[in-house]
Amino acid sequence: MSFRLEARGLDCERDGQRLFAGLGLSVADGDCLLVSGPNGSGKSTLLRMLAGQLPPQAGELAWCGRVLRHGARALRANLLYMGHAPGVAASLTPLETLAWYQALRGERGDDDARLAALEDWGLGEGAGIPAGQLSAGQRRRVALARLTLTSAPLWLLDEPFTALDRDAANLLEERLSAHVRAGGAVVLASHHVPALTVAMSRLALGESPRPDEVAV
Amino acid sequence: MSFRLEARGLDCERDGQRLFAGLGLSVADGDCLLVSGPNGSGKSTLLRMLAGQLPPQAGELAWCGRVLRHGARALRANLLYMGHAPGVAASLTPLETLAWYQALRGERGDDDARLAALEDWGLGEGAGIPAGQLSAGQRRRVALARLTLTSAPLWLLDEPFTALDRDAANLLEERLSAHVRAGGAVVLASHHVPALTVAMSRLALGESPRPDEVAV
Amino acid sequence: MWRAIHRLGSPAIFYAVAGRLQPWCWALAIALLLAGSLWGLVWAPADYQQGDSVRILYVHVPTALLAQSVFVLLAAAGGVFLVWRIKLADMLAAAIAPFGALMTLLALVSGALWGLPTWGTWWVWDARLTSMLIQLFLYLGVIALRGAYTAAESGARASALLALVGVVNVPIIKFSVDWWQTLHQAATFSLVRPPSMPASMWLPLLVMVAGFYAFFVALALTRTRSEILRRESRTRWVRERVARTTGKAAR
Amino acid sequence: MGAGDADTGLATAWAATLGRELRRAGRRRGETLAPLTFFALVIALFPLGLTVQPERLAGLAPGLLWVTALLATLLSLEALFRDDHADGSLEQMLLAPQPLAALVLAKVLAHWLVGGLPLALLAPLLGVLLALPAGSYLPLAVSLALGSASLSLIGAIGAALTVGLARGGLLLSVLVLPLFVPVLIFGAGAAQAALVGGAFGAHLALLGALLALALLLAPWAIAAALRIAING
Amino acid sequence: MGAGDADTGLATAWAATLGRELRRAGRRRGETLAPLTFFALVIALFPLGLTVQPERLAGLAPGLLWVTALLATLLSLEALFRDDHADGSLEQMLLAPQPLAALVLAKVLAHWLVGGLPLALLAPLLGVLLALPAGSYLPLAVSLALGSASLSLIGAIGAALTVGLARGGLLLSVLVLPLFVPVLIFGAGAAQAALVGGAFGAHLALLGALLALALLLAPWAIAAALRIAING
Ligand code: HEM
Ligand SMILES: Nc1ncnc2c1ncn2[C@@H]1O[C@H](COP(=O)(O)OP(=O)(O)OP(=O)(O)O)[C@@H](O)[C@H]1O
Ligand SMILES: Nc1ncnc2c1ncn2[C@@H]1O[C@H](COP(=O)(O)OP(=O)(O)OP(=O)(O)O)[C@@H](O)[C@H]1O
Ligand SMILES: [Mg+2]
Ligand SMILES: [Mg+2]
């Protein structure tokens, strides 16, 4: 099924500093967009806006042509957002965490599939111990195992390569390419330019003087 | 002045899993050591042990030939450690944070020097606003500005490249090289192999079957 | 009507309109307060039971009424801000909250001062007094919450929400004397009953109440205007305005 | 790969959230039992600080028990959203395609099940320490069970408003204590009425009405507060 | 680049740490005032819950004021190390080439200056609300000032032990409340003695002795606890 997330005329000012103004972009099935820019240029801010978490000072979001009032559910039902914090509770095991994330989308799933996803990400052994006892990179891998399980077509990922070792980074690049090829869409904020096997557009914040015309 | 930090026969077991055993290493002025290894292999754990924060299950640390009882001050006076968390308080401004870190080493310093260090790291404008309002990378830069100010010769850095953009990463690589060339020493845990202009030894955790013999 | 409200919702227009209203409000407030004070404190009779201490009435009642009205206004402004995102509503809320807290404090202090000669104690834990104390804390919470956020926008929204939740306390204050048998006086002014005080007392009281409200309106206009200037200092209309006035001064 | 329907599986999500909370509470039993221990400890402090005769203590008992239960609830509220916020799970919950108010209600219910309910069951036991007569145990427990549910709901609004703030704990107290007052008045009133042999039914009915009101309104307020606070 | 001396500049580091804490407290005034507001609020709750006659309230006042001041201190303790731990500053403090006990003392002093001391000054005002006679204001304030310093010191041990734990707040209460008991007994005793016109000097002297002891021992305990907890 085809979909499209559009942003029109987004303005963002934080503490009197204009991060971007009149920014428009559009992401549809089969698109991959890399948001780059120096530290503090507003990458995380933009991703949070696209997820409907942070209301823009001006401008609007539209999902499949319908304008969204703040964080409307039509968008959320199709969205997987991953921020700076991986969203892995310290006292729950990776399996429990994944089960909860599936349930939040109304899916039951089963433990076999979840275990397979964790093994996929090299966490077979850690699947049953509380995540507080995992290393930074292992916790990030638990979060990434959601990518294997989810049915959401649009992924917004804020620096997903943080704390990953080479193997995991390669695996992630592979998964992103596969998702886009299968008709999903990815928006990625990263300082690292991933090696994907699909076409990737780039949006550079904080550098180009007029980011208005950027569109995918 | 010359110095040497030695670790002998370090054992580390966490939750019944042996991370390393009988690990020995030695870092002296002019050395640079990169600790690498997959996620969960014990890089952070090792750095915390070298800083005297985490007592090893077996083995000992020695500073300039003298064995250290846990976290002894002789080591701490010469150490700059930077962990996963950058150590930048949200309600203080970068200038205040840097001043405190200098004072902790008994140095007064002055605001001009601190401002220069911040400008060096591209934070001239943000110097006076509470750090809670900075982006992830900007906060990391505040922490790194300590490298410009400190007189400590031994640096232990755990994934210092996290959240940095290309410019800042280049600057950091340059600084690391310069420090080592000037007779300092650096131990670095990172998934990213930095491009330094000095010789760099590598310690790979979790891969080589017998890491005992590694030494710089 | 709707368009008129939206036009007023623009800071620039409010700034101009309020600027024109403001001197009148101040003049009215000063006149009423002067007249009311003279009438109430000098000419009105002392109470046959309470003597001159009854004159605290002329401060106590207006401040107590304002303390509640300001909170209702605070909640209304909060609602408008949360639902329609009209920034002016938040500027108004920021401007009036400290004044409301001050009025609450004054009502408490004047009540306590009055309590000593009439009830023989500064304080009793009766429902009205307690709910008034709670009101003070609600004001403090609304003010503190705004300041606790680093992002001004979030702080504004959070304190608006708290004001909306906290407004339930106002009816509790209002009806506390009816629900619980207490020491405190029941309402004097009512639309359905004649006042239970002699006219020589309630007339000056009415003037004082009107004076306090006029004072509040004047202060709210003035403080909101300065809040507008502070927050919109970088917009074009403020810069133009500043240029115009400084240009005038230069000439 | 479909752009799916918006409102499927609320029941699944709700049950999973409740289960998750209960499991988390069970996993750290020490911390889950802490409100109870706090309750018992503070009740033990009062006779030390107050130095009154035992027979007068009984008269104070309902009030002391109620105020202390209220403080225990208050203390436990701070953790309601804190960890979820720190590790990013809260943000994920806000992004779930489910009505946030419903999910939040599951969290509050779990909070009451491991906090307020055991508190209500423990209270008669502590009443023994304060020389409370046996006849007032039941009304005390019922008033605490009903009341603490309202406290959890109201308090969660404050917890949501302060979730992103450092030192949120104390600010939280200042925000919610005023809102707790009506619950305290009716709750302690019920227990006190039972003590002196009066009719406590009216008080309990009022507590029930308060709870119904809180159930109706609080979830929306909590959800709105979370959406604001997440951008702190 | 020298391997410098270990113990230079303790005075600089100490003053800077104290200054940093005070500056942080000043920066978030709302949160700094929260213990005071909490104190006042809970004092307002007791009469509501207890429903006793005003004349009997005065007799309970010293105990209620003391227990509440203790709870306010307890609540504010939780934040003592929490933020520093979360953002990594605490780890840096542990790695400073200074005696940790001294640095920690600076933090506790700042905590008392913005918490316990204002609490002691506010207490007489709240005493008015509880119908406390004027003669007992001074002993009450002095006992609270001395006592709250001990509470800060003792409580900081608990805060240090629980710093790495989620929901530390409640566990902290459970750990330190028993340790607070001696301070409470002598403190409330002093205030109570003053109320009934007795000699309160002995109680105050005991409070002073407790404080001296706490000053001697607590900093070392806090430092040791932090070194343990940081590896949580
Ligand atoms: C600290 C103590 C007191 C507090 C907090 C307090 C609070 C209030 C409040 C909130 C009102 C406004 C009522 C309304 O909205 O209808 C009010 C009105 C009034 N109070 Fe007090 N009061 C206190 C003490 C006293 C005392 C000691 C007296 C005199 C015996 C007194 C006499 C009155 C009178 C006559 C009114 C006007 C009633 C009316 O017109 O509605 N108050 N007070
Ligand atoms: N607090 C803890 N309690 C128990 N075990 C832990 C704890 N922290 C880490 N571990 C375990 O120690 C091992 C090493 O963790 P460490 O953080 O040192 O890894 P790392 O090499 O730094 O990994 P990463 O690249 O992900 O940062 C992991 O397998 C983890 O499970
Ligand atoms: N909570 C906040 N309050 C106020 N301003 C903020 C806040 N968070 C970020 N900012 C400001 O917004 C700007 C953009 O921040 P953002 O986190 O979006 O940057 P980023 O591009 O993701 O940077 P990084 O590469 O460092 O992660 C920064 O200049 C920062 O100062
Ligand atoms: Mg970012
Ligand atoms: Mg690590």
Short mmCIF file of N, CA and C in Angstrom, two decimals, chain B residues 44-133:
data_model
loop_
_atom_site.label_atom_id
_atom_site.label_comp_id
_atom_site.label_asym_id
_atom_site.label_seq_id
_atom_site.Cartn_x
_atom_site.Cartn_y
_atom_site.Cartn_z
N SER B 44 33.97 -0.72 28.23
CA SER B 44 33.66 0.26 29.27
C SER B 44 34.11 -0.26 30.62
N THR B 45 33.89 -1.54 30.87
CA THR B 45 34.28 -2.13 32.14
C THR B 45 35.78 -1.98 32.36
N LEU B 46 36.55 -2.25 31.32
CA LEU B 46 38.00 -2.14 31.45
C LEU B 46 38.42 -0.70 31.75
N LEU B 47 37.83 0.26 31.06
CA LEU B 47 38.22 1.64 31.29
C LEU B 47 37.90 2.08 32.71
N ARG B 48 36.76 1.63 33.22
CA ARG B 48 36.41 1.99 34.59
C ARG B 48 37.37 1.35 35.58
N MET B 49 37.83 0.17 35.27
CA MET B 49 38.82 -0.46 36.14
C MET B 49 40.12 0.31 36.12
N LEU B 50 40.56 0.73 34.91
CA LEU B 50 41.82 1.47 34.81
C LEU B 50 41.73 2.79 35.56
N ALA B 51 40.52 3.37 35.60
CA ALA B 51 40.36 4.64 36.32
C ALA B 51 40.27 4.41 37.82
N GLY B 52 40.28 3.16 38.23
CA GLY B 52 40.19 2.88 39.66
C GLY B 52 38.77 2.98 40.20
N GLN B 53 37.77 2.99 39.30
CA GLN B 53 36.39 3.12 39.75
C GLN B 53 35.81 1.77 40.14
N LEU B 54 36.18 0.74 39.39
CA LEU B 54 35.59 -0.57 39.59
C LEU B 54 36.71 -1.50 40.05
N PRO B 55 36.60 -2.05 41.24
CA PRO B 55 37.68 -2.94 41.68
C PRO B 55 37.66 -4.24 40.89
N PRO B 56 38.80 -4.68 40.37
CA PRO B 56 38.84 -5.94 39.61
C PRO B 56 38.69 -7.14 40.54
N GLN B 57 38.15 -8.24 39.99
CA GLN B 57 38.01 -9.45 40.82
C GLN B 57 39.38 -10.01 41.19
N ALA B 58 40.33 -9.80 40.29
CA ALA B 58 41.70 -10.23 40.60
C ALA B 58 42.63 -9.31 39.83
N GLY B 59 43.87 -9.26 40.25
CA GLY B 59 44.84 -8.42 39.56
C GLY B 59 45.02 -7.08 40.26
N GLU B 60 45.92 -6.27 39.71
CA GLU B 60 46.19 -4.99 40.37
C GLU B 60 46.62 -3.94 39.37
N LEU B 61 46.53 -2.68 39.81
CA LEU B 61 46.98 -1.55 39.03
C LEU B 61 48.22 -0.97 39.68
N ALA B 62 49.13 -0.45 38.86
CA ALA B 62 50.29 0.22 39.44
C ALA B 62 50.52 1.52 38.69
N TRP B 63 50.83 2.57 39.44
CA TRP B 63 51.11 3.88 38.85
C TRP B 63 52.58 4.20 39.12
N CYS B 64 53.33 4.38 38.06
CA CYS B 64 54.76 4.65 38.17
C CYS B 64 55.42 3.62 39.09
N GLY B 65 55.02 2.39 38.94
CA GLY B 65 55.66 1.32 39.71
C GLY B 65 55.05 1.06 41.06
N ARG B 66 54.23 1.99 41.59
CA ARG B 66 53.65 1.77 42.91
C ARG B 66 52.26 1.17 42.78
N VAL B 67 52.02 0.06 43.45
CA VAL B 67 50.72 -0.58 43.37
C VAL B 67 49.67 0.31 44.03
N LEU B 68 48.50 0.41 43.37
CA LEU B 68 47.45 1.30 43.88
C LEU B 68 46.42 0.51 44.65
N ARG B 69 46.09 1.01 45.84
CA ARG B 69 44.88 0.51 46.50
C ARG B 69 43.72 1.29 45.87
N HIS B 70 42.56 0.71 45.89
CA HIS B 70 41.49 1.17 44.99
C HIS B 70 41.36 2.69 44.83
N GLY B 71 41.58 3.10 43.58
CA GLY B 71 41.38 4.50 43.19
C GLY B 71 42.27 5.48 43.91
N ALA B 72 43.49 5.11 44.20
CA ALA B 72 44.35 5.99 44.97
C ALA B 72 44.57 7.33 44.27
N ARG B 73 44.88 8.32 45.10
CA ARG B 73 44.90 9.68 44.59
C ARG B 73 46.05 9.96 43.63
N ALA B 74 47.15 9.24 43.78
CA ALA B 74 48.30 9.48 42.89
C ALA B 74 47.87 9.31 41.44
N LEU B 75 47.03 8.32 41.20
CA LEU B 75 46.52 8.12 39.84
C LEU B 75 45.53 9.21 39.47
N ARG B 76 44.61 9.49 40.37
CA ARG B 76 43.53 10.43 40.03
C ARG B 76 44.05 11.82 39.71
N ALA B 77 45.17 12.20 40.35
CA ALA B 77 45.72 13.53 40.09
C ALA B 77 46.22 13.67 38.66
N ASN B 78 46.39 12.56 37.97
CA ASN B 78 46.97 12.62 36.64
C ASN B 78 46.03 12.12 35.57
N LEU B 79 44.77 12.01 35.94
CA LEU B 79 43.84 11.28 35.11
C LEU B 79 42.72 12.18 34.62
N LEU B 80 42.34 12.01 33.39
CA LEU B 80 41.08 12.58 32.92
C LEU B 80 40.29 11.43 32.31
N TYR B 81 39.16 11.10 32.94
CA TYR B 81 38.32 10.00 32.47
C TYR B 81 37.02 10.58 31.92
N MET B 82 36.56 10.05 30.82
CA MET B 82 35.28 10.52 30.30
C MET B 82 34.47 9.30 29.89
N GLY B 83 33.31 9.12 30.54
CA GLY B 83 32.52 7.91 30.33
C GLY B 83 31.41 8.10 29.30
N HIS B 84 30.47 7.16 29.30
CA HIS B 84 29.34 7.26 28.37
C HIS B 84 28.56 8.54 28.60
N ALA B 85 28.38 8.94 29.88
CA ALA B 85 27.70 10.19 30.19
C ALA B 85 28.74 11.30 30.20
N PRO B 86 28.45 12.41 29.55
CA PRO B 86 29.50 13.41 29.40
C PRO B 86 29.86 14.18 30.67
N GLY B 87 29.01 14.14 31.71
CA GLY B 87 29.37 14.89 32.92
C GLY B 87 29.12 16.38 32.80
N VAL B 88 28.03 16.74 32.14
CA VAL B 88 27.71 18.16 31.96
C VAL B 88 26.34 18.40 32.59
N ALA B 89 26.32 19.14 33.71
CA ALA B 89 25.06 19.34 34.44
C ALA B 89 24.12 20.23 33.65
N ALA B 90 22.84 19.83 33.60
CA ALA B 90 21.87 20.53 32.76
C ALA B 90 21.62 21.96 33.21
N SER B 91 21.72 22.23 34.53
CA SER B 91 21.34 23.57 34.98
C SER B 91 22.52 24.52 35.06
N LEU B 92 23.71 24.06 34.73
CA LEU B 92 24.86 24.96 34.74
C LEU B 92 25.26 25.31 33.32
N THR B 93 25.87 26.46 33.16
CA THR B 93 26.34 26.84 31.84
C THR B 93 27.67 26.14 31.57
N PRO B 94 28.03 25.98 30.32
CA PRO B 94 29.33 25.36 30.00
C PRO B 94 30.49 26.03 30.72
N LEU B 95 30.49 27.35 30.82
CA LEU B 95 31.59 28.03 31.51
C LEU B 95 31.67 27.57 32.96
N GLU B 96 30.52 27.50 33.63
CA GLU B 96 30.52 27.09 35.03
C GLU B 96 30.98 25.65 35.18
N THR B 97 30.53 24.81 34.26
CA THR B 97 30.94 23.42 34.32
C THR B 97 32.45 23.28 34.21
N LEU B 98 33.02 23.97 33.24
CA LEU B 98 34.46 23.88 33.06
C LEU B 98 35.19 24.43 34.28
N ALA B 99 34.70 25.53 34.85
CA ALA B 99 35.36 26.11 36.02
C ALA B 99 35.37 25.10 37.16
N TRP B 100 34.27 24.40 37.33
CA TRP B 100 34.20 23.42 38.41
C TRP B 100 35.20 22.30 38.18
N TYR B 101 35.29 21.84 36.94
CA TYR B 101 36.22 20.76 36.68
C TYR B 101 37.66 21.20 36.92
N GLN B 102 37.97 22.44 36.59
CA GLN B 102 39.32 22.91 36.90
C GLN B 102 39.53 22.95 38.41
N ALA B 103 38.52 23.49 39.12
CA ALA B 103 38.67 23.61 40.57
C ALA B 103 38.83 22.24 41.22
N LEU B 104 38.15 21.24 40.68
CA LEU B 104 38.28 19.91 41.27
C LEU B 104 39.72 19.44 41.23
N ARG B 105 40.48 19.91 40.25
CA ARG B 105 41.90 19.57 40.21
C ARG B 105 42.73 20.61 40.97
N GLY B 106 42.05 21.50 41.69
CA GLY B 106 42.76 22.50 42.46
C GLY B 106 43.25 23.68 41.66
N GLU B 107 42.76 23.79 40.40
CA GLU B 107 43.22 24.91 39.58
C GLU B 107 42.14 25.98 39.53
N ARG B 108 42.57 27.22 39.50
CA ARG B 108 41.59 28.29 39.40
C ARG B 108 41.19 28.55 37.95
N GLY B 109 42.18 28.68 37.10
CA GLY B 109 41.92 28.99 35.70
C GLY B 109 41.27 30.37 35.58
N ASP B 110 40.94 30.76 34.37
CA ASP B 110 40.17 32.00 34.25
C ASP B 110 39.20 31.89 33.09
N ASP B 111 38.18 32.75 33.14
CA ASP B 111 37.09 32.64 32.19
C ASP B 111 37.54 32.84 30.75
N ASP B 112 38.57 33.66 30.56
CA ASP B 112 39.04 33.87 29.18
C ASP B 112 39.54 32.57 28.57
N ALA B 113 40.34 31.86 29.37
CA ALA B 113 40.87 30.60 28.87
C ALA B 113 39.73 29.62 28.60
N ARG B 114 38.75 29.60 29.50
CA ARG B 114 37.63 28.67 29.31
C ARG B 114 36.82 29.04 28.08
N LEU B 115 36.59 30.33 27.91
CA LEU B 115 35.84 30.76 26.74
C LEU B 115 36.60 30.38 25.47
N ALA B 116 37.91 30.58 25.52
CA ALA B 116 38.73 30.22 24.34
C ALA B 116 38.59 28.73 24.06
N ALA B 117 38.62 27.91 25.12
CA ALA B 117 38.50 26.47 24.91
C ALA B 117 37.15 26.13 24.29
N LEU B 118 36.08 26.77 24.78
CA LEU B 118 34.76 26.49 24.23
C LEU B 118 34.68 26.93 22.77
N GLU B 119 35.26 28.08 22.49
CA GLU B 119 35.24 28.56 21.10
C GLU B 119 35.99 27.59 20.20
N ASP B 120 37.10 27.13 20.72
CA ASP B 120 37.87 26.10 20.06
C ASP B 120 36.98 24.95 19.60
N TRP B 121 36.08 24.53 20.46
CA TRP B 121 35.18 23.42 20.15
C TRP B 121 33.87 23.89 19.54
N GLY B 122 33.85 25.12 19.07
CA GLY B 122 32.68 25.59 18.33
C GLY B 122 31.48 25.91 19.20
N LEU B 123 31.73 26.30 20.45
CA LEU B 123 30.61 26.56 21.35
C LEU B 123 30.63 27.98 21.88
N GLY B 124 31.25 28.89 21.15
CA GLY B 124 31.36 30.27 21.63
C GLY B 124 30.02 30.87 22.05
N GLU B 125 28.97 30.62 21.25
CA GLU B 125 27.68 31.24 21.56
C GLU B 125 27.00 30.59 22.75
N GLY B 126 27.14 29.28 22.85
CA GLY B 126 26.42 28.57 23.91
C GLY B 126 27.10 28.65 25.26
N ALA B 127 28.21 29.36 25.37
CA ALA B 127 29.00 29.32 26.60
C ALA B 127 28.22 29.75 27.84
N GLY B 128 27.23 30.62 27.64
CA GLY B 128 26.56 31.19 28.82
C GLY B 128 25.15 30.69 29.07
N ILE B 129 24.67 29.70 28.29
CA ILE B 129 23.31 29.21 28.56
C ILE B 129 23.37 27.83 29.20
N PRO B 130 22.38 27.53 30.06
CA PRO B 130 22.38 26.24 30.74
C PRO B 130 22.49 25.08 29.75
N ALA B 131 23.30 24.10 30.10
CA ALA B 131 23.61 23.04 29.15
C ALA B 131 22.41 22.16 28.82
N GLY B 132 21.37 22.21 29.65
CA GLY B 132 20.17 21.44 29.36
C GLY B 132 19.55 21.84 28.04
N GLN B 133 19.88 23.02 27.57
CA GLN B 133 19.29 23.48 26.32
C GLN B 133 20.19 23.23 25.12
#
